[in-house]
Short mmCIF file of C-alpha atoms in Angstrom, two decimals:
data_model
loop_
_atom_site.label_atom_id
_atom_site.label_comp_id
_atom_site.label_asym_id
_atom_site.label_seq_id
_atom_site.Cartn_x
_atom_site.Cartn_y
_atom_site.Cartn_z
CA MET A 1 -5.14 -23.64 30.79
CA VAL A 2 -2.03 -23.59 28.62
CA THR A 3 -2.21 -25.19 25.21
CA ASP A 4 0.44 -27.18 23.44
CA VAL A 5 1.03 -24.39 20.96
CA GLU A 6 1.26 -21.67 23.94
CA ARG A 7 3.99 -24.12 25.39
CA THR A 8 5.81 -24.17 22.13
CA HIS A 9 5.30 -20.48 21.30
CA PRO A 10 5.10 -18.79 24.58
CA HIS A 11 4.62 -15.27 22.64
CA VAL A 12 1.24 -16.39 21.72
CA GLN A 13 -0.15 -15.72 24.97
CA ALA A 14 1.12 -12.27 24.89
CA LEU A 15 -1.01 -11.52 21.95
CA ARG A 16 -4.08 -13.09 23.70
CA GLY A 17 -6.76 -10.53 25.10
CA THR A 18 -7.30 -6.79 24.30
CA HIS A 19 -3.66 -5.83 25.60
CA THR A 20 -1.71 -5.78 22.35
CA VAL A 21 -2.09 -2.56 20.90
CA LYS A 22 -1.96 -0.83 24.47
CA THR A 23 1.63 -2.54 24.89
CA MET A 24 2.59 -1.00 21.53
CA PHE A 25 1.60 2.21 22.20
CA ALA A 26 3.36 2.01 25.55
CA GLY A 27 6.68 2.73 23.60
CA LYS A 28 7.18 6.30 22.46
CA ASN A 29 9.15 5.37 19.31
CA PHE A 30 6.23 3.46 17.99
CA ARG A 31 3.85 6.13 18.88
CA ARG A 32 6.12 8.60 16.53
CA LEU A 33 6.47 6.16 13.84
CA TYR A 34 2.70 5.53 13.70
CA ARG A 35 1.93 9.25 13.73
CA SER A 36 4.21 9.95 10.73
CA ARG A 37 2.64 7.15 8.90
CA ILE A 38 -0.85 8.49 9.65
CA PHE A 39 0.30 12.06 8.66
CA ALA A 40 2.13 10.94 5.48
CA GLN A 41 -0.78 8.83 4.37
CA LEU A 42 -3.80 11.13 5.41
CA SER A 43 -1.46 13.63 2.90
CA ASP A 44 -0.96 10.99 0.06
CA GLY A 45 -4.77 10.02 0.00
CA ALA A 46 -5.80 13.52 -0.58
CA PHE A 47 -3.14 14.22 -2.89
CA GLN A 48 -3.82 11.05 -5.06
CA THR A 49 -7.66 12.32 -5.23
CA SER A 50 -6.86 15.69 -6.40
CA LEU A 51 -4.40 14.36 -8.82
CA ALA A 52 -6.75 11.57 -10.11
CA GLY A 53 -9.76 13.90 -10.14
CA SER A 54 -7.88 16.64 -12.08
CA VAL A 55 -6.82 14.09 -14.96
CA ILE A 56 -10.02 11.51 -15.03
CA PHE A 57 -12.96 13.46 -13.21
CA ASN A 58 -12.44 17.08 -14.19
CA PRO A 59 -15.01 18.53 -16.44
CA GLN A 60 -12.42 20.92 -18.05
CA HIS A 61 -10.56 18.13 -19.45
CA ALA A 62 -11.76 14.93 -21.38
CA SER A 63 -10.07 11.58 -20.47
CA SER A 64 -10.19 7.83 -21.93
CA PRO A 65 -9.01 4.74 -20.54
CA ALA A 66 -5.83 5.07 -22.72
CA ASP A 67 -5.44 8.32 -20.55
CA LEU A 68 -5.93 6.41 -17.42
CA ALA A 69 -3.59 3.70 -18.27
CA ALA A 70 -0.88 6.15 -19.29
CA GLY A 71 -1.24 8.19 -16.01
CA PHE A 72 -0.74 5.27 -13.90
CA ALA A 73 2.02 3.92 -16.12
CA VAL A 74 3.94 7.18 -15.81
CA LEU A 75 3.17 7.67 -12.07
CA LEU A 76 4.18 4.37 -11.13
CA LEU A 77 6.21 2.19 -13.33
CA PRO A 78 9.42 4.41 -13.20
CA TYR A 79 9.54 4.12 -9.49
CA SER A 80 9.16 0.25 -10.08
CA ILE A 81 12.31 0.11 -12.10
CA VAL A 82 14.54 2.44 -9.79
CA GLY A 83 12.88 1.26 -6.57
CA PRO A 84 15.18 -1.90 -5.94
CA PHE A 85 18.27 0.53 -5.93
CA VAL A 86 16.59 2.82 -3.39
CA GLY A 87 16.36 0.14 -0.90
CA VAL A 88 20.12 -0.07 -0.69
CA PHE A 89 20.17 3.32 1.00
CA LEU A 90 17.65 2.15 3.36
CA ASP A 91 20.48 -0.78 4.73
CA ARG A 92 23.38 1.75 4.50
CA LEU A 93 22.23 5.31 5.99
CA SER A 94 20.35 6.17 9.02
CA ARG A 95 16.47 5.44 7.97
CA ARG A 96 15.56 8.45 10.43
CA HIS A 97 17.51 10.84 8.16
CA LEU A 98 16.41 9.42 4.81
CA MET A 99 12.78 9.84 5.90
CA VAL A 100 13.15 13.41 7.26
CA ILE A 101 15.14 14.34 3.85
CA THR A 102 12.11 12.41 1.74
CA THR A 103 9.41 14.27 3.49
CA LEU A 104 10.65 17.58 3.04
CA LEU A 105 11.29 16.89 -0.54
CA ARG A 106 7.82 15.47 -0.90
CA THR A 107 6.36 18.67 0.65
CA LEU A 108 8.13 21.00 -1.95
CA VAL A 109 7.08 18.94 -4.95
CA GLY A 110 3.51 18.76 -3.57
CA VAL A 111 3.60 22.36 -3.83
CA SER A 112 4.89 22.45 -7.34
CA VAL A 113 2.40 19.81 -8.37
CA ALA A 114 -0.42 22.40 -7.19
CA LEU A 115 0.97 25.42 -9.11
CA LEU A 116 1.26 23.12 -12.40
CA ILE A 117 -2.70 22.36 -11.94
CA TRP A 118 -3.52 26.03 -11.02
CA GLY A 119 -1.96 27.16 -14.29
CA GLY A 120 -4.05 24.40 -16.35
CA GLY A 121 -1.26 22.16 -16.51
CA VAL A 122 -3.83 19.16 -17.10
CA SER A 123 -4.22 20.69 -20.87
CA ASN A 124 -1.11 22.91 -21.34
CA ALA A 125 1.79 20.88 -19.43
CA LYS A 126 0.66 17.25 -18.92
CA VAL A 127 4.12 15.90 -18.96
CA ALA A 128 5.18 18.48 -16.34
CA ILE A 129 2.49 17.19 -14.05
CA TYR A 130 3.08 13.62 -14.48
CA ALA A 131 7.04 13.96 -13.94
CA ALA A 132 6.24 16.10 -10.58
CA ALA A 133 3.58 13.61 -9.58
CA LEU A 134 6.13 10.93 -10.07
CA ILE A 135 8.63 12.34 -7.80
CA ALA A 136 6.27 12.69 -5.19
CA LEU A 137 4.68 9.41 -5.22
CA SER A 138 8.05 7.67 -5.75
CA LEU A 139 9.14 9.87 -2.40
CA SER A 140 6.04 8.45 -0.88
CA ARG A 141 6.66 5.07 -1.65
CA PHE A 142 10.52 5.06 -0.48
CA PHE A 143 9.15 6.70 2.79
CA LEU A 144 6.22 3.71 3.23
CA SER A 145 9.23 1.22 2.67
CA ALA A 146 11.49 2.94 5.35
CA LEU A 147 8.72 2.68 7.66
CA SER A 148 8.00 -1.14 7.22
CA ALA A 149 11.94 -1.76 7.60
CA SER A 150 11.89 0.27 10.54
CA LEU A 151 8.81 -1.06 12.51
CA PRO A 152 10.80 -4.09 14.08
CA HIS A 153 13.05 -1.57 15.71
CA VAL A 154 10.25 0.04 17.64
CA VAL A 155 8.00 -3.07 18.80
CA ASP A 156 8.66 -6.62 19.97
CA ARG A 157 8.51 -9.67 17.68
CA SER A 158 5.84 -11.19 19.69
CA THR A 159 3.57 -8.14 18.60
CA LEU A 160 4.95 -7.86 15.11
CA VAL A 161 1.62 -9.49 13.34
CA SER A 162 -0.51 -7.28 15.21
CA ALA A 163 1.98 -4.22 14.79
CA ASN A 164 1.63 -4.66 10.99
CA ALA A 165 -2.34 -5.31 11.02
CA PHE A 166 -2.52 -2.23 13.08
CA THR A 167 -0.42 0.20 11.07
CA THR A 168 -0.70 -1.01 7.66
CA THR A 169 -4.79 -0.77 8.03
CA SER A 170 -4.55 2.73 9.98
CA GLY A 171 -2.53 3.81 7.15
CA THR A 172 -4.71 2.42 4.68
CA ILE A 173 -7.54 4.32 6.35
CA SER A 174 -5.72 7.44 6.83
CA SER A 175 -5.18 7.40 2.86
CA ILE A 176 -9.01 6.79 2.27
CA THR A 177 -9.94 9.48 4.95
CA GLY A 178 -7.63 11.80 2.95
CA GLY A 179 -9.36 11.09 -0.32
CA GLY A 180 -12.73 11.61 1.51
CA ILE A 181 -11.33 14.94 2.93
CA ALA A 182 -10.49 16.06 -0.62
CA ILE A 183 -13.67 14.99 -1.93
CA GLY A 184 -15.19 17.37 0.51
CA LEU A 185 -13.03 20.09 -0.02
CA LEU A 186 -13.76 20.12 -4.08
CA THR A 187 -17.27 20.96 -2.88
CA ILE A 188 -16.27 23.95 -1.32
CA PHE A 189 -13.73 24.74 -3.88
CA GLY A 190 -15.18 23.48 -7.18
CA ARG A 191 -14.06 20.72 -9.62
CA ASP A 192 -11.85 23.06 -11.72
CA ASP A 193 -8.21 23.28 -11.98
CA HIS A 194 -8.06 25.90 -9.38
CA GLY A 195 -10.10 23.74 -7.05
CA TYR A 196 -7.99 20.56 -7.39
CA ALA A 197 -4.77 22.94 -7.06
CA LEU A 198 -6.08 24.20 -3.53
CA VAL A 199 -6.69 20.47 -2.53
CA CYS A 200 -3.45 19.61 -3.69
CA LEU A 201 -1.79 22.62 -1.75
CA ILE A 202 -3.50 21.48 1.47
CA THR A 203 -2.39 18.21 1.43
CA VAL A 204 1.33 19.27 2.09
CA ILE A 205 0.39 19.81 5.59
CA GLY A 206 0.18 16.13 6.40
CA THR A 207 3.65 15.70 4.83
CA ALA A 208 5.07 18.59 6.73
CA MET A 209 3.90 16.95 9.87
CA ALA A 210 5.33 13.71 9.07
CA CYS A 211 8.69 15.37 8.57
CA MET A 212 8.60 17.22 12.01
CA THR A 213 7.52 13.94 13.66
CA MET A 214 10.66 12.16 12.05
CA MET A 215 12.79 14.79 13.29
CA ARG A 216 12.27 13.78 16.85
CA PHE A 217 14.00 10.33 16.53
CA GLY A 218 17.73 9.70 17.26
CA ALA A 219 19.87 9.40 14.47
CA ASP A 220 20.15 5.23 14.57
CA THR A 221 16.79 4.53 16.38
CA LEU A 222 15.45 3.22 13.44
CA GLY A 223 18.32 1.35 12.17
CA PRO A 224 20.46 -0.12 10.46
CA THR A 225 22.64 -0.68 13.28
CA ASP A 226 26.59 -0.18 12.91
CA ALA A 227 26.87 -4.11 13.04
CA GLU A 228 24.19 -4.46 10.11
CA ARG A 229 25.08 -1.58 7.99
CA VAL A 230 25.68 -2.29 4.59
CA GLN A 231 28.65 -0.59 3.04
CA HIS A 232 28.50 0.40 -0.71
CA ARG A 233 30.59 3.27 -2.13
CA SER A 234 29.94 2.84 -5.84
CA LEU A 235 27.59 1.78 -8.35
CA GLY A 236 29.48 -1.64 -8.54
CA GLY A 237 28.54 -2.02 -4.88
CA ILE A 238 25.17 -1.34 -5.23
CA LEU A 239 24.52 -3.85 -7.88
CA SER A 240 26.65 -6.35 -5.70
CA GLY A 241 24.13 -5.48 -2.86
CA MET A 242 21.31 -5.98 -4.65
CA TYR A 243 22.39 -9.21 -6.24
CA GLN A 244 23.12 -10.57 -2.70
CA GLY A 245 19.80 -9.28 -1.27
CA ALA A 246 18.18 -11.22 -4.32
CA VAL A 247 19.94 -14.21 -3.16
CA HIS A 248 18.87 -13.64 0.51
CA LEU A 249 15.24 -13.39 -0.70
CA TRP A 250 15.45 -16.41 -3.09
CA GLU A 251 16.77 -18.59 -0.31
CA ARG A 252 13.67 -18.00 1.91
CA PRO A 253 10.86 -20.00 -0.01
CA ALA A 254 8.08 -18.50 2.42
CA CYS A 255 8.97 -15.00 1.28
CA ASN A 256 9.16 -16.02 -2.51
CA ALA A 257 5.70 -17.67 -2.14
CA ALA A 258 4.21 -14.50 -0.46
CA LEU A 259 5.63 -11.94 -2.60
CA ILE A 260 4.31 -13.85 -6.02
CA ALA A 261 0.68 -14.20 -4.41
CA VAL A 262 0.49 -10.56 -3.48
CA SER A 263 1.83 -9.32 -6.65
CA LEU A 264 -0.55 -11.45 -8.51
CA HIS A 265 -3.27 -9.66 -6.24
CA ARG A 266 -2.21 -6.74 -6.82
CA LEU A 267 -2.15 -7.21 -11.01
CA ILE A 268 -5.98 -8.21 -10.92
CA PHE A 269 -6.65 -5.66 -8.36
CA GLY A 270 -5.34 -3.12 -10.91
CA GLY A 271 -7.79 -4.14 -13.20
CA LEU A 272 -10.49 -3.93 -10.85
CA SER A 273 -9.48 -0.60 -9.98
CA VAL A 274 -9.85 0.56 -13.71
CA GLY A 275 -13.32 -0.94 -13.71
CA LEU A 276 -14.61 0.75 -10.76
CA LEU A 277 -13.38 4.13 -12.03
CA LEU A 278 -15.22 3.43 -15.73
CA LEU A 279 -18.19 2.24 -13.60
CA PHE A 280 -18.81 4.99 -11.62
CA LYS A 281 -17.43 7.65 -14.36
CA VAL A 282 -20.02 6.28 -17.23
CA HIS A 283 -22.37 3.35 -16.07
CA ILE A 284 -23.46 3.80 -12.53
CA HIS A 285 -26.06 6.82 -11.52
CA PRO A 286 -26.96 8.08 -8.17
CA ASP A 287 -29.80 6.23 -6.30
CA GLY A 288 -30.40 7.73 -2.76
CA PHE A 289 -27.27 6.68 -0.66
CA LEU A 290 -25.22 5.72 -3.80
CA ARG A 291 -23.23 8.08 -5.55
CA ALA A 292 -21.83 8.53 -9.28
CA ASP A 293 -18.79 9.98 -10.62
CA ILE A 294 -15.80 10.87 -8.24
CA ALA A 295 -18.32 10.94 -5.28
CA GLY A 296 -18.97 7.37 -5.94
CA VAL A 297 -15.10 6.47 -6.27
CA GLY A 298 -14.98 7.95 -2.77
CA GLN A 299 -17.66 5.73 -1.22
CA SER A 300 -16.28 2.66 -2.85
CA LEU A 301 -12.80 3.46 -1.31
CA ALA A 302 -14.49 3.97 2.21
CA PHE A 303 -16.17 0.50 1.98
CA GLY A 304 -12.87 -1.03 0.74
CA GLY A 305 -11.29 0.82 3.89
CA VAL A 306 -13.88 -0.85 6.18
CA GLY A 307 -12.98 -4.25 4.79
CA ALA A 308 -9.41 -3.46 5.10
CA MET A 309 -10.11 -2.50 8.93
CA ILE A 310 -12.00 -5.53 9.67
CA ALA A 311 -9.35 -7.86 8.09
CA ALA A 312 -6.81 -6.24 10.48
CA LEU A 313 -8.70 -6.91 13.50
CA VAL A 314 -9.43 -10.53 12.64
CA THR A 315 -6.17 -11.23 10.99
CA PRO A 316 -3.97 -11.59 14.11
CA ALA A 317 -6.41 -13.99 15.74
CA VAL A 318 -7.19 -16.12 12.79
CA THR A 319 -3.46 -16.42 11.69
CA ARG A 320 -2.77 -18.01 15.51
CA ASP A 321 -5.47 -20.78 15.03
CA ILE A 322 -4.88 -21.66 11.00
CA GLY A 323 -1.69 -20.12 10.22
CA LYS A 324 -0.62 -17.07 7.89
CA SER A 325 -0.09 -19.16 4.72
CA ARG A 326 -3.89 -20.43 4.73
CA TRP A 327 -5.13 -17.13 5.74
CA ILE A 328 -3.46 -15.57 2.40
CA ALA A 329 -4.93 -18.48 0.62
CA LEU A 330 -8.46 -17.98 1.81
CA CYS A 331 -8.27 -14.02 1.43
CA ILE A 332 -6.94 -14.17 -2.02
CA GLY A 333 -8.80 -17.38 -3.36
CA ILE A 334 -12.24 -16.48 -1.83
CA GLY A 335 -12.46 -13.13 -0.98
CA GLY A 336 -10.77 -11.83 -4.15
CA THR A 337 -12.75 -14.17 -6.26
CA ILE A 338 -16.31 -13.24 -4.91
CA SER A 339 -15.09 -9.44 -5.33
CA MET A 340 -14.78 -10.00 -8.77
CA LEU A 341 -17.91 -11.98 -9.43
CA LEU A 342 -19.95 -9.43 -8.01
CA LEU A 343 -18.94 -6.48 -10.48
CA ILE A 344 -20.23 -8.74 -13.30
CA PRO A 345 -23.87 -7.26 -12.81
CA ALA A 346 -22.26 -3.91 -12.79
CA ASN A 347 -24.93 -2.94 -10.27
CA GLY A 348 -23.74 0.10 -7.94
CA TRP A 349 -24.53 -1.65 -4.48
CA LEU A 350 -22.81 -4.82 -5.63
CA VAL A 351 -19.86 -2.69 -7.04
CA LEU A 352 -19.54 -1.06 -3.14
CA ALA A 353 -19.92 -4.76 -1.69
CA ALA A 354 -17.06 -5.81 -4.03
CA ALA A 355 -15.05 -3.06 -2.80
CA PHE A 356 -15.41 -4.27 0.73
CA LEU A 357 -14.32 -7.56 -0.17
CA ALA A 358 -11.61 -6.48 -2.26
CA GLY A 359 -10.34 -4.10 0.72
CA PHE A 360 -10.45 -7.15 3.19
CA ALA A 361 -8.90 -9.57 1.00
CA GLY A 362 -6.05 -7.46 0.10
CA GLN A 363 -5.33 -6.02 3.69
CA GLY A 364 -5.45 -9.69 5.20
CA ALA A 365 -3.24 -11.12 2.75
CA LYS A 366 -0.61 -8.23 2.81
CA VAL A 367 -0.67 -7.95 6.73
CA CYS A 368 0.52 -11.74 6.80
CA SER A 369 2.95 -11.18 3.85
CA ASP A 370 4.34 -8.38 5.43
CA THR A 371 4.92 -10.38 8.41
CA ILE A 372 6.30 -13.41 6.90
CA ILE A 373 9.16 -11.17 5.29
CA GLN A 374 9.91 -9.36 8.72
CA GLU A 375 10.03 -12.77 10.51
CA SER A 376 12.51 -14.01 7.66
CA ILE A 377 14.81 -11.31 6.57
CA GLU A 378 17.73 -10.43 8.26
CA ASP A 379 17.82 -6.62 9.34
CA SER A 380 21.06 -5.77 7.00
CA TYR A 381 18.81 -6.74 3.89
CA ARG A 382 15.27 -5.55 4.97
CA GLY A 383 15.21 -2.14 3.40
CA ARG A 384 16.08 -3.82 -0.02
CA VAL A 385 13.53 -6.46 0.30
CA PHE A 386 10.68 -4.26 1.33
CA THR A 387 11.70 -1.73 -1.76
CA VAL A 388 11.56 -4.85 -3.98
CA TYR A 389 8.17 -5.63 -2.50
CA ASP A 390 6.88 -2.25 -3.12
CA THR A 391 8.51 -2.45 -6.42
CA LEU A 392 6.22 -5.53 -7.20
CA PHE A 393 3.49 -3.81 -6.00
CA ASN A 394 3.52 -1.06 -8.08
CA ALA A 395 4.70 -3.17 -11.37
CA SER A 396 2.16 -5.44 -10.88
CA PHE A 397 -0.69 -2.77 -10.27
CA VAL A 398 0.31 -0.92 -13.47
CA ILE A 399 0.28 -4.10 -15.70
CA GLY A 400 -3.35 -4.59 -14.52
CA VAL A 401 -4.41 -0.91 -15.02
CA VAL A 402 -2.95 -1.12 -18.45
CA ILE A 403 -4.66 -4.59 -19.11
CA GLY A 404 -7.82 -3.19 -17.77
CA ALA A 405 -7.70 0.23 -19.59
CA PHE A 406 -7.05 -1.46 -22.90
CA THR A 407 -9.73 -4.30 -22.31
CA LEU A 408 -12.61 -2.95 -20.56
CA PRO A 409 -15.26 -0.99 -22.49
CA ASP A 410 -15.81 2.70 -22.00
CA ASP A 411 -18.58 2.11 -19.51
CA GLY A 412 -16.55 -0.85 -17.55
CA VAL A 413 -19.03 -3.33 -18.28
CA SER A 414 -17.60 -6.74 -19.09
CA TRP A 415 -18.59 -10.10 -17.54
CA LEU A 416 -15.77 -11.72 -19.58
CA PHE A 417 -13.01 -9.53 -17.85
CA PHE A 418 -14.39 -9.73 -14.27
CA SER A 419 -15.06 -13.35 -14.74
CA THR A 420 -11.55 -13.85 -15.71
CA CYS A 421 -10.23 -12.13 -13.10
CA ALA A 422 -12.22 -13.96 -10.82
CA VAL A 423 -10.78 -17.60 -12.00
CA LEU A 424 -7.38 -15.61 -11.47
CA TYR A 425 -7.86 -14.79 -8.25
CA ALA A 426 -8.95 -18.66 -7.37
CA ALA A 427 -6.14 -19.95 -9.19
CA THR A 428 -3.67 -17.76 -6.94
CA GLY A 429 -5.05 -18.78 -3.63
CA VAL A 430 -5.02 -22.56 -4.70
CA GLY A 431 -1.56 -22.38 -6.07
CA TYR A 432 -0.27 -20.22 -3.34
CA ARG A 433 -1.37 -22.87 -0.79
CA TYR A 434 0.05 -25.66 -2.70
CA ILE A 435 3.63 -24.17 -2.54
CA SER A 436 3.41 -22.88 0.70
CA LYS A 437 1.89 -25.86 2.72
CA ARG A 438 5.27 -27.14 3.80
CA ASP A 439 6.25 -23.61 5.17
CA ALA A 440 7.27 -23.48 8.96
CA HIS A 441 4.82 -20.29 8.84
CA GLY A 442 1.59 -21.98 7.92
#
């Protein structure tokens, strides 16, 4: 029996059943784009683990919450400033060519970071390591922005929600898996400068594989098309294009509301991340299955990945029934709030549960937010919009990290901090639902 909703939106029927993923994988271009994401994010997860471990958990070097905040700020904040300008290139030049060049450079920079760590750079050349890592992570974020902008070119609009859920969650799981592999390799190579450097060097394999996969695309397969291509030949043209992109975004309230809600989530999640690192480094001790130190952080990432995977599985079905805006509000307002409240007792098992809920809430909200933007933004603006999207992600996260690093005590235990974050999550969920309830996407 066909429902009224299905009569109004015939593509709803196409999403019913278990054939959506099979339909997506029937397209060779989707398979290639998907493989490149898996390779790249597997590499990124291992790279970030080796970098964070060498700076924070390396017994050869002391670290403080201030060091943690400085590291995140140096690595992410500069890209948040220049990121919007990068999006112009995604709307002007072949995204395939840009992603090939990006992954090639990312491979070379990864080797440079490994050499710096091997030479004891955490103590002797910390600025050089931060600078090289900044370039590496900036290239990675650029690549992910290009992937998001390219996705509508390889799947039908009717499967876009499911494609976002599947690809972003697979990428998250790949990143977490890469981190787990890095932690496992550290038990073999040792948790010193040489061990972290070897792990960092191994991570470039995934990036090189992503580069080779991207080379198999046609030059214009991933857009922009000739009709959609934006022509900018000067700095003034780039600034003008950015202004036009901002106006294009501002004229779409559904996009604005989603961006604000997810950015606030990232702000709070930045503080949560600092709390997890400090709790596992200082406060939480091994207890059977429960680990401490960097292994405990790995466990929390794994639980967060499981939460993200489950969110990806249920989000397409739930949003068909209640709408994307309601699901964003529920994920952030309820899931996020509970995750922060679970951190207050500073119990290791509750911390893992909090990581699970935070992963679920963040992924559920992001899948819907990505889809709202992809459905609302014209392709000629999509690269700039998604780069701004990633920029807000980074900037919000860094601000949250800085606030957490300078607010939380050294052991990460603070009922006031986590309860305040819980209130912010609840307010974000309620506020988003209020301003988006008239949106056609809800």
